[in-house]
CSV table of C-alpha atoms in Angstrom, one decimal:
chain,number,residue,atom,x,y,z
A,1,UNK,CA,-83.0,-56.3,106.9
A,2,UNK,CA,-83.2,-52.6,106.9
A,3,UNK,CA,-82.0,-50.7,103.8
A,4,UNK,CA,-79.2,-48.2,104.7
A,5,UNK,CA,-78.7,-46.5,101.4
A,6,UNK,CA,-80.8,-43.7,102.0
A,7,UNK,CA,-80.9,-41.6,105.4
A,8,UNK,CA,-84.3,-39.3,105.9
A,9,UNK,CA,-84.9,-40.1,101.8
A,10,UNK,CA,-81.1,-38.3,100.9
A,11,UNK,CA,-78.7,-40.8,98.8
A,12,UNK,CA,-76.3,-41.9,101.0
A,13,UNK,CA,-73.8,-40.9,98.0
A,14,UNK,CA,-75.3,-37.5,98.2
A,15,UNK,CA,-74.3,-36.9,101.2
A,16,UNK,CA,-71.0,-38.1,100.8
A,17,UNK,CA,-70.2,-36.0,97.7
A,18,UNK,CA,-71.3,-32.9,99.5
A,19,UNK,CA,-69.0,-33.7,102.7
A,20,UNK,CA,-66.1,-34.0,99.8
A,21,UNK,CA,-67.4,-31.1,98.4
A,22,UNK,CA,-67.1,-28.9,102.0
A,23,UNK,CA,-64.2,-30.4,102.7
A,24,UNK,CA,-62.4,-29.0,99.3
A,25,UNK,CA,-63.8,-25.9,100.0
A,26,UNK,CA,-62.2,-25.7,103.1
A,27,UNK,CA,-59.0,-26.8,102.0
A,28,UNK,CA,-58.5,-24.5,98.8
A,29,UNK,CA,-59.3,-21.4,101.2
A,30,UNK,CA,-56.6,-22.6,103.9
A,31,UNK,CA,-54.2,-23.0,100.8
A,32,UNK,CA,-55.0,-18.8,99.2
A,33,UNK,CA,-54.6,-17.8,102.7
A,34,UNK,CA,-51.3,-19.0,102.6
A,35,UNK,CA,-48.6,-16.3,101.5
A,36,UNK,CA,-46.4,-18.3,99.9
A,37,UNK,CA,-48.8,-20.3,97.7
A,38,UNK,CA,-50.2,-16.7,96.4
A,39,UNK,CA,-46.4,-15.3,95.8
A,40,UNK,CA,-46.3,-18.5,93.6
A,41,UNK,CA,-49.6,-18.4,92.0
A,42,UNK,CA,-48.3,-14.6,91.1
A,43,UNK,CA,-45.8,-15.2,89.4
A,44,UNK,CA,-46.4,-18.0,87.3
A,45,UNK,CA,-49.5,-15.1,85.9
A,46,UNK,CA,-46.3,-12.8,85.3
A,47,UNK,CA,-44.0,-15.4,83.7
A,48,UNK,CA,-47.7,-16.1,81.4
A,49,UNK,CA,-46.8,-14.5,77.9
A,50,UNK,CA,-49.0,-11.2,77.0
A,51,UNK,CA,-48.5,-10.8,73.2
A,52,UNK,CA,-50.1,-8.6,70.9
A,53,UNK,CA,-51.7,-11.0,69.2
A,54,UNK,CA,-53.4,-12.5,72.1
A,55,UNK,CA,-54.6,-9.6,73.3
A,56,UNK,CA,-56.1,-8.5,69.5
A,57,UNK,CA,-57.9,-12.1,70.2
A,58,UNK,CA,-59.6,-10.9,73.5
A,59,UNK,CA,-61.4,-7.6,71.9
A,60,UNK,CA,-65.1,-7.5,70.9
A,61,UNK,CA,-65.8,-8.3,67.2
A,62,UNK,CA,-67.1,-4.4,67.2
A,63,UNK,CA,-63.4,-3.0,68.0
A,64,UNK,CA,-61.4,-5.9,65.7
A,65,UNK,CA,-64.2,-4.5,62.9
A,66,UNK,CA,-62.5,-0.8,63.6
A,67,UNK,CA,-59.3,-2.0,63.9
A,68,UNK,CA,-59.9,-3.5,60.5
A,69,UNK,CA,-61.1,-0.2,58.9
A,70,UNK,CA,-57.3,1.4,60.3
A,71,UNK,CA,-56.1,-1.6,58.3
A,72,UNK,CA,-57.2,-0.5,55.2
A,73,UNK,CA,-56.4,3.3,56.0
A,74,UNK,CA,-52.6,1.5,56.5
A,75,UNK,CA,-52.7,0.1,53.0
A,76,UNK,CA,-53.6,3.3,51.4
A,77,UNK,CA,-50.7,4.9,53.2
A,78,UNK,CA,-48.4,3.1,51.8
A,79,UNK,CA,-49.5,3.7,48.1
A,80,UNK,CA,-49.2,7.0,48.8
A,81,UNK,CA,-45.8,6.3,50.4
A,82,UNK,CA,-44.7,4.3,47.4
A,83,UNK,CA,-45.8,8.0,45.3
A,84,UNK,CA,-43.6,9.8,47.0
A,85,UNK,CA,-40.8,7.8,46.3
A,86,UNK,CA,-41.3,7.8,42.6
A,87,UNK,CA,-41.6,11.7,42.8
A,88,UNK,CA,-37.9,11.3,44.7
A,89,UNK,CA,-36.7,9.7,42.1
A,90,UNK,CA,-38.0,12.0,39.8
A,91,UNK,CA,-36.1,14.5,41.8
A,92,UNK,CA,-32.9,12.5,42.1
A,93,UNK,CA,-33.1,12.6,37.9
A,94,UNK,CA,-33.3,16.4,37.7
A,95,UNK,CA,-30.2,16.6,39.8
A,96,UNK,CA,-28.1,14.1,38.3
A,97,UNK,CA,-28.5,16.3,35.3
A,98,UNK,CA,-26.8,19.1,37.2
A,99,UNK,CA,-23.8,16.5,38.6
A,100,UNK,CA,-22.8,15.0,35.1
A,101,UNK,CA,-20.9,18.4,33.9
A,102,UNK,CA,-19.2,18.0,37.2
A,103,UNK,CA,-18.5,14.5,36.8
A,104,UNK,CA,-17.5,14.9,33.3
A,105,UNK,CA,-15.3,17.5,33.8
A,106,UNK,CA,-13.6,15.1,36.9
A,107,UNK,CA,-13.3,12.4,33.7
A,108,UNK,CA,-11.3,14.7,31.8
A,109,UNK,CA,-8.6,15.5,34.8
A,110,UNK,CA,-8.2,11.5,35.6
A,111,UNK,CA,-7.7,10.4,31.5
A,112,UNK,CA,-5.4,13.9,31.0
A,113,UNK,CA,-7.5,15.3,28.8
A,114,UNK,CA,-7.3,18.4,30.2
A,115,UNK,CA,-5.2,20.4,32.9
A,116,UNK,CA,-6.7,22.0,35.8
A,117,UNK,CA,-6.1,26.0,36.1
A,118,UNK,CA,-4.4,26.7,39.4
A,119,UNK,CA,-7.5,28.1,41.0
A,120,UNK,CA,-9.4,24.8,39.8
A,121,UNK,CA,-6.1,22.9,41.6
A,122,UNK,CA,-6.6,24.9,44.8
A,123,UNK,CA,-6.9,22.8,47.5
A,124,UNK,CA,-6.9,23.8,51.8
A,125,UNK,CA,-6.6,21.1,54.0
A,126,UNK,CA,-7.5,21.4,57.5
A,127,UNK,CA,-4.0,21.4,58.8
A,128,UNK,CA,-2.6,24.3,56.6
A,129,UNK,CA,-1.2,26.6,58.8
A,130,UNK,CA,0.6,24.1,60.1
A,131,UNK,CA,2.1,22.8,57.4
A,132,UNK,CA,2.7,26.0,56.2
A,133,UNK,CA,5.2,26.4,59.1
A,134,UNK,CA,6.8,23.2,58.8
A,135,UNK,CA,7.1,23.9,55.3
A,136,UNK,CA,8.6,27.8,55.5
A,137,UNK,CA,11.3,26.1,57.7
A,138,UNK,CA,11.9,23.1,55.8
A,139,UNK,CA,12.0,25.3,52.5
A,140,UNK,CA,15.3,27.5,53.7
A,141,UNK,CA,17.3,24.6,54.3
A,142,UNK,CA,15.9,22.5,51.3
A,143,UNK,CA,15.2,24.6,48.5
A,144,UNK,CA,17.8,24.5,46.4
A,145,UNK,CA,17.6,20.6,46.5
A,146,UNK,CA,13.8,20.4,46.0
A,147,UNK,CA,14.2,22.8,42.4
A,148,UNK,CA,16.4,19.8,41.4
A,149,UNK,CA,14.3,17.7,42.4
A,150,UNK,CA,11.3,19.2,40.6
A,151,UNK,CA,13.2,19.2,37.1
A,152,UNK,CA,13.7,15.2,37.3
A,153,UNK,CA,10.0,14.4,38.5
A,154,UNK,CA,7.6,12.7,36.2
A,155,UNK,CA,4.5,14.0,35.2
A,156,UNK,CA,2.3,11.3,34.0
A,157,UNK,CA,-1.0,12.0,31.9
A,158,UNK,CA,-3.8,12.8,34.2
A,159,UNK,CA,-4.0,10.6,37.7
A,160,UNK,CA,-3.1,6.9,36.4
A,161,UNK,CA,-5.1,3.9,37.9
A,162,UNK,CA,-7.7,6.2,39.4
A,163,UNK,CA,-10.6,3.7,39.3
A,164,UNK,CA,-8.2,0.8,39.8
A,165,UNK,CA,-7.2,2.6,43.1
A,166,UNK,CA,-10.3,2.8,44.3
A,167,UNK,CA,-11.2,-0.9,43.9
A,168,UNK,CA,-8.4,-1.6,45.7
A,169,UNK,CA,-9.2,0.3,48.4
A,170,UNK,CA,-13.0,-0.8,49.1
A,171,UNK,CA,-13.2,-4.2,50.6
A,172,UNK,CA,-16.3,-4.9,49.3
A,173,UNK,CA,-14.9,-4.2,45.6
A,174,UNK,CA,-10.8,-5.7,45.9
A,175,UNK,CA,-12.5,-9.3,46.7
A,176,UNK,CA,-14.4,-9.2,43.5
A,177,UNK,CA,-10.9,-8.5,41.6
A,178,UNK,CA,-8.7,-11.2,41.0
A,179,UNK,CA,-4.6,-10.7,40.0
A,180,UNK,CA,-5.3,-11.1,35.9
A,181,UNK,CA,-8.6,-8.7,36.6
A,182,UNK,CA,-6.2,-6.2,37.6
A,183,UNK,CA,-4.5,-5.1,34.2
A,184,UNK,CA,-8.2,-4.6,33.1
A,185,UNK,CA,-8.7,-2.2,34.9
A,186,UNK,CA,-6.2,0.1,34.7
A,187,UNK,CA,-8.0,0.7,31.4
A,188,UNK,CA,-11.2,1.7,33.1
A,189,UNK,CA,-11.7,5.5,32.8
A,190,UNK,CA,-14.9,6.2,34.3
A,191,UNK,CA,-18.1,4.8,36.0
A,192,UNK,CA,-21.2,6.5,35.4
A,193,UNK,CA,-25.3,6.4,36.5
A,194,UNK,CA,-28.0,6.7,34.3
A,195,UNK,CA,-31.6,6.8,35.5
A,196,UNK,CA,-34.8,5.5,33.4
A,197,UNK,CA,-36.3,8.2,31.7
A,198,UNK,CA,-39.7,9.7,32.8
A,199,UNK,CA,-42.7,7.3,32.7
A,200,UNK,CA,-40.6,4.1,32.3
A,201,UNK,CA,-40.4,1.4,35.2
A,202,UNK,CA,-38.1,2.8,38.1
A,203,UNK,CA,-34.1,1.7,37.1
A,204,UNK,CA,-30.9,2.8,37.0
A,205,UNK,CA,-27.7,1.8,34.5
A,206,UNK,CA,-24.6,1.7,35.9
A,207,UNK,CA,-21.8,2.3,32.9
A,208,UNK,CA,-18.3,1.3,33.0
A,209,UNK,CA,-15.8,3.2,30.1
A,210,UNK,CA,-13.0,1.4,29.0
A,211,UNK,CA,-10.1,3.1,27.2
A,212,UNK,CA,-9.1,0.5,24.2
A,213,UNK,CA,-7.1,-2.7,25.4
A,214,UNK,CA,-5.7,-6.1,24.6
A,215,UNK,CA,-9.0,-7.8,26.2
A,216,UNK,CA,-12.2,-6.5,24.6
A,217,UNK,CA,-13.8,-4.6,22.3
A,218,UNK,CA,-16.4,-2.6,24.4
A,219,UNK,CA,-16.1,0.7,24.5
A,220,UNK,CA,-18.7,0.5,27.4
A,221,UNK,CA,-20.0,-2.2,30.0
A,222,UNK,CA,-23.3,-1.5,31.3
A,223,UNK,CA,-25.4,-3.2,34.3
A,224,UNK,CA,-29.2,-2.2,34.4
A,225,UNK,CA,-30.9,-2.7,38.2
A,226,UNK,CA,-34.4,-3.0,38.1
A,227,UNK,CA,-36.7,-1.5,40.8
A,228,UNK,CA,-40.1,-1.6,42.4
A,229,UNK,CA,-41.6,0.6,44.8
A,230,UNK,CA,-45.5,-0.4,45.2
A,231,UNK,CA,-46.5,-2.5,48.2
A,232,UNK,CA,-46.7,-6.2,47.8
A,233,UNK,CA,-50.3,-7.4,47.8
A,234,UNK,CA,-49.8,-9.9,49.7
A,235,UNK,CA,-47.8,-8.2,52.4
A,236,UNK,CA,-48.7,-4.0,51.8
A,237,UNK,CA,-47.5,-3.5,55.7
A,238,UNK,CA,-43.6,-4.9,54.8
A,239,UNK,CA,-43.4,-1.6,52.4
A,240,UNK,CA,-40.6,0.4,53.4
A,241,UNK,CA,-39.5,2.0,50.0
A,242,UNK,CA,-38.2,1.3,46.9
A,243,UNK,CA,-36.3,-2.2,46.4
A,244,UNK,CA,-34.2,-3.4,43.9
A,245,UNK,CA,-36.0,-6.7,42.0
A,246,UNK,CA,-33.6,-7.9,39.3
A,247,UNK,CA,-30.8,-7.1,37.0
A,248,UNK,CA,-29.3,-7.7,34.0
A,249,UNK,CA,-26.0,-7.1,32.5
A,250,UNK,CA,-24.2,-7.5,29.1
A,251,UNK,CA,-22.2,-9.5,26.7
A,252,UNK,CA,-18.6,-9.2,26.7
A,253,UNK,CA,-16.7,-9.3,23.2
A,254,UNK,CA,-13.4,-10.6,24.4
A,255,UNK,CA,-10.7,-11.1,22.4
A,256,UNK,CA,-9.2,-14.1,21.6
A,257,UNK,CA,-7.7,-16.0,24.3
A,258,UNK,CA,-8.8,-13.1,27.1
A,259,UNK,CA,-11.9,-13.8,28.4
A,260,UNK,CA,-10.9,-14.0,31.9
A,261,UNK,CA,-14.2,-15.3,33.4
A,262,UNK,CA,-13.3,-18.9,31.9
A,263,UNK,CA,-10.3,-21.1,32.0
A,264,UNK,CA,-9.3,-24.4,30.2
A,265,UNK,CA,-8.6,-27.3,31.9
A,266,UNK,CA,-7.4,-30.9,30.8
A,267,UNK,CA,-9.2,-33.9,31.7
A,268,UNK,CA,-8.4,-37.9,31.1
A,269,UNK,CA,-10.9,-39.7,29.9
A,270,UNK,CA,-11.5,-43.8,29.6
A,271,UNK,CA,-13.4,-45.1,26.3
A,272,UNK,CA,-15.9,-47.9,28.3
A,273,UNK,CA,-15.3,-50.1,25.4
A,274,UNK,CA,-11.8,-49.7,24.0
A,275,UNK,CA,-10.4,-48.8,27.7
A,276,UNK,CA,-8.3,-46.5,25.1
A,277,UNK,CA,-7.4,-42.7,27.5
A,278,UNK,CA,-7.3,-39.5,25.8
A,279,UNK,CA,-7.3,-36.0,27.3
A,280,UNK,CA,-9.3,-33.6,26.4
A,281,UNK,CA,-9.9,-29.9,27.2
A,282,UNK,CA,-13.3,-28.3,28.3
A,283,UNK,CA,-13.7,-24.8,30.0
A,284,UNK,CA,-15.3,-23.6,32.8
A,285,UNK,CA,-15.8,-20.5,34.9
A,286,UNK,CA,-13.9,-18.9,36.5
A,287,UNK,CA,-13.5,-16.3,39.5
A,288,UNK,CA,-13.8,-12.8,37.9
A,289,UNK,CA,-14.5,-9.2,39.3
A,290,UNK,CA,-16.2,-9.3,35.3
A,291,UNK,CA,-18.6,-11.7,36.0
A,292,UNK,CA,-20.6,-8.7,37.4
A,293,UNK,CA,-21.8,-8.3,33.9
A,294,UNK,CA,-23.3,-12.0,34.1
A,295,UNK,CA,-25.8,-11.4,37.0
A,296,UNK,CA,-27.3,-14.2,38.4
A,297,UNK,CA,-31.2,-13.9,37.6
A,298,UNK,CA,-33.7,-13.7,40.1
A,299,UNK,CA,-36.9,-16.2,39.8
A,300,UNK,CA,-39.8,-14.8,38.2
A,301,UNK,CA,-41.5,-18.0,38.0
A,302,UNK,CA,-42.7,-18.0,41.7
A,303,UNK,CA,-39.5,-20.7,42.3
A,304,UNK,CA,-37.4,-20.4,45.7
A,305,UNK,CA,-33.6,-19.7,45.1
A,306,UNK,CA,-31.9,-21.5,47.3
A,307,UNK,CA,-29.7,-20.0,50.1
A,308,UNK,CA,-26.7,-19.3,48.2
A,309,UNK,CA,-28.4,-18.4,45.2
A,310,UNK,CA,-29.9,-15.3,47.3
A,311,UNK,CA,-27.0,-14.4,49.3
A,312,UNK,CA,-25.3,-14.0,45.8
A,313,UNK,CA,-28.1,-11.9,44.2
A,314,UNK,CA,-28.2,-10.3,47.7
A,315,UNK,CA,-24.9,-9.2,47.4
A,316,UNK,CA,-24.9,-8.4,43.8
A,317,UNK,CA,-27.6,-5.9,44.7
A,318,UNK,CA,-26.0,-4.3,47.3
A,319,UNK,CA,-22.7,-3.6,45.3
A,320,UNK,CA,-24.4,-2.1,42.7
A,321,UNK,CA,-26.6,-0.1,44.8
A,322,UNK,CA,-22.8,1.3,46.0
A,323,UNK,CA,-21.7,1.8,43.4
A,324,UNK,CA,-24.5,4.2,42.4
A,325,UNK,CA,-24.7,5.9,45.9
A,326,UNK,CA,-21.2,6.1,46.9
A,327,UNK,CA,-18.5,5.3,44.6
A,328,UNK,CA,-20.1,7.1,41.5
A,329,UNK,CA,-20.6,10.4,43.3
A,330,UNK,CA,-17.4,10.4,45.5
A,331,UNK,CA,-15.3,9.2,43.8
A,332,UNK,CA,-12.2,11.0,44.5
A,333,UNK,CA,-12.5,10.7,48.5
A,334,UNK,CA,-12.6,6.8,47.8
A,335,UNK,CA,-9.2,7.1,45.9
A,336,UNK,CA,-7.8,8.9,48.7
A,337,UNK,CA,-8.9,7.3,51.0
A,338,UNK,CA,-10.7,9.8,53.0
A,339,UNK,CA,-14.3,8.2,52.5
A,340,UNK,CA,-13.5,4.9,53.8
A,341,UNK,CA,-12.5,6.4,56.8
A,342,UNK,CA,-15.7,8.1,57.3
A,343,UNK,CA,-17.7,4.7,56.3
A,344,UNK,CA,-15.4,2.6,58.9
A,345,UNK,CA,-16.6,5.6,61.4
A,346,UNK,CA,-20.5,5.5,60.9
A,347,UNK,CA,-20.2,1.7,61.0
A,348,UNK,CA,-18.2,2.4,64.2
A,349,UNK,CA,-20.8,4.9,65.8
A,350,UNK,CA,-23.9,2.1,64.6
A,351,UNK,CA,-22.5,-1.0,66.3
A,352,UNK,CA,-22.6,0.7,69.6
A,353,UNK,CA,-26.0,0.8,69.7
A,354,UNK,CA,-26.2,-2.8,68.4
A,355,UNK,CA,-25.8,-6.2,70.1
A,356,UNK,CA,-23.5,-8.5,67.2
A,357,UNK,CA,-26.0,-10.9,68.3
A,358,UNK,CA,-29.5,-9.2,67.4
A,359,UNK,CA,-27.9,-8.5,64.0
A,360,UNK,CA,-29.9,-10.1,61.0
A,361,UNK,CA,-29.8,-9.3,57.6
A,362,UNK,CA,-32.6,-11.6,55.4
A,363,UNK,CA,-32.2,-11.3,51.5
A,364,UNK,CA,-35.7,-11.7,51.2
A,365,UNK,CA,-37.5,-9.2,53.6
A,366,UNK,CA,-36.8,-5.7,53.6
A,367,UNK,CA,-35.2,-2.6,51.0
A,368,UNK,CA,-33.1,0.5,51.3
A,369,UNK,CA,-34.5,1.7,54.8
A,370,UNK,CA,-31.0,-0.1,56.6
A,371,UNK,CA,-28.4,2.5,57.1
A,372,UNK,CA,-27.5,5.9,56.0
A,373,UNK,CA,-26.5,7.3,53.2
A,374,UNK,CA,-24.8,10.4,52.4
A,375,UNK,CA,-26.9,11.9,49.0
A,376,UNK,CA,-30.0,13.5,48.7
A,377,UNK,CA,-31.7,10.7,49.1
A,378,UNK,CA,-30.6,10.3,52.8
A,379,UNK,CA,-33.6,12.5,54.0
A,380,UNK,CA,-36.2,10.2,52.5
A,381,UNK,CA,-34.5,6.7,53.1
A,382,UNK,CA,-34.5,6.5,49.5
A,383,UNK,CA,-31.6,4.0,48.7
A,384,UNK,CA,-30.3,2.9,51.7
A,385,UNK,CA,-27.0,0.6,51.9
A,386,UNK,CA,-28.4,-2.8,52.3
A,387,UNK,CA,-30.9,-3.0,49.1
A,388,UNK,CA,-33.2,-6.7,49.0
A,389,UNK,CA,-35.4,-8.4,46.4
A,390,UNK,CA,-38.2,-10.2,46.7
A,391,UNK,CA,-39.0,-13.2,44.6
């Protein structure tokens, strides 16, 4: 029987595989010739995601060895980066120098200390001539009532509750204070910033000076921020500026009986054996604006706080770094009022370039490079109003 597995000495399977083969051939160049098959084929490239990554992966090793080199040119950038913000804050300590007189002087007019002259009292507002007119009118038919009026008016010792006042008027401040924080600080008579001297690590000291009261002995409360600006070694490209790192704050000598950051409760308790209930009494914290001087520490020990821990450093952070940028040196514009406005309208004029949605603020990455501020520092994002640590 004749053997039909070859034909003219080819493999029969040869063959076959080659007819397949044509046939395939045929068929994919029927398929590209059809419009809508490439339209499809298109798109799906399009919808193929191009990052930067991937296409860092596609370059010859000779480019990714020069894009290496620009690396390392980055890193020493930002050392030198991290120089120029210690020279600003070298800067920023020659001119709080020139402030404190000011501020000083502004101490003595709120504790009544001393009376401002009437050219120091002179004040025009934008609406003068206005109500200069309203007033020469309102004066001929009132004068004789307001001269009455003046000799029965009270003049109080300098401008009561100033500090008070203004915590009650910044949000961020009023939700610290609670109702028995409140006769606490009426006492409080000025806030001032202190920066670390020449050659010591980058801090400031924020001082809070109490008149004597029924509730402690301080004369002065203090809260010390600590800072770092160097890049990370580990992450030298995240370097934005300087960022605060941790803080400490002091011990409170209350008086008996007025430590407000701790309350006394009762509590039953069964003896196992005996089944005998007594109550006793223990104490435990409580909700103060003066637990501010008790700072939460952050973890030098290479530990992760967890995520309330950091949201509550976070925030600690950022209402000191307020403190020190906008409260301390404006003071009187937060007691009337006038800088809130102007904070509610920057926030105002940044949110319509922002979607809520792409908002994020993360505790851990970042520093003072998040909004404006209005000192000297604004020009160099030096202290900016949403301040970070890093553990």
């Amino acid at each position: 029987m004749a053997d039909n597995s070859f034909s003219d000495g080819v493999p029969s399977d040869s063959v076959e595989a080659a007819k397949n083969a044509s046939n395939t051939e045929k068929l994919t160049d029927q398929v590209m010739q059809n419009p809508r098959v490439l339209a499809a084929l298109q798109e799906r490239l399009d919808n193929v995601p191009h990052t930067p990554s991937s296409y860092i992966e596609t370059l010859p090793k000779a480019v990714k060895r020069r894009i290496n080199a620009l690396k390392q040119l980055q890193v020493r950038c930002a050392h030198i980066e991290a120089k120029f913000y210690e020279e600003v804050h070298d800067l920023e300590r020659k001119y709080a120098a020139l402030y404190q007189p000011l501020f000083d002087k502004r101490r003595e007019f709120i504790t009544g200390d001393v009376e401002p002259t009437d050219a120091e009292s002179e004040w025009h507002s934008e609406n003068e001539e206005e109500e200069k007119l309203a007033g020469d009118v309102k004066n001929k038919v009132v004068i004789t009532e307001k001269e009455a009026a003046a000799a029965d008016e009270p003049n109080p010792k300098g401008i009561p509750e100033f500090w008070f006042t203004i915590f009650r008027n910044v949000d961020m401040l009023s939700e610290l204070v609670q109702e028995y924080d409140e006769p606490i600080l009426k006492h409080l008579q000025d806030i001032k910033v202190k920066f670390s001297d020449p050659g010591q690590p980058m801090s400031f000291v924020l001082e809070f000076h109490f008149e004597p009261n029924d509730y402690f002995t301080n004369a002065v409360l203090t809260k010390t921020y600590k800072m770092k600006s160097e890049p990370d070694k580990a992450d030298p490209f995240s370097f934005e500026g300087p960022e605060i790192v941790d803080c400490d704050g002091c011990t409170i000598d209350w008086k008996k009986g007025r430590n407000v950051t701790v309350k006394t409760i009762k509590k039953k308790q069964k003896h196992k054996g005996r089944g005998t209930v007594r109550t006793i009494t223990k104490q435990v914290p409580n909700e103060s604006f003066f637990n501010f001087f008790s700072p939460l520490k952050a973890s030098g020990d290479g530990e992760s706080l967890d995520e309330d821990s950091e949201f509550t450093l976070a925030s600690d952070f950022e209402i000191g770094h307020f403190f020190r940028e906008r409260i301390v040196p404006r003071a009187v514009l937060y007691f009337t009022g006038e800088a809130i406005e102007d904070d509610d309208n920057e926030l105002e004029g940044d949110e319509e370039g922002e979607d809520e949605d792409d908002v994020e603020i993360n505790p851990k990455v970042g520093n003072f490079g998040a909004t404006q501020t209005s000192s000297l520092c604004c020009t160099v994002r030096f202290f900016k109003m949403f301040p970070t640590f890093r553990q």
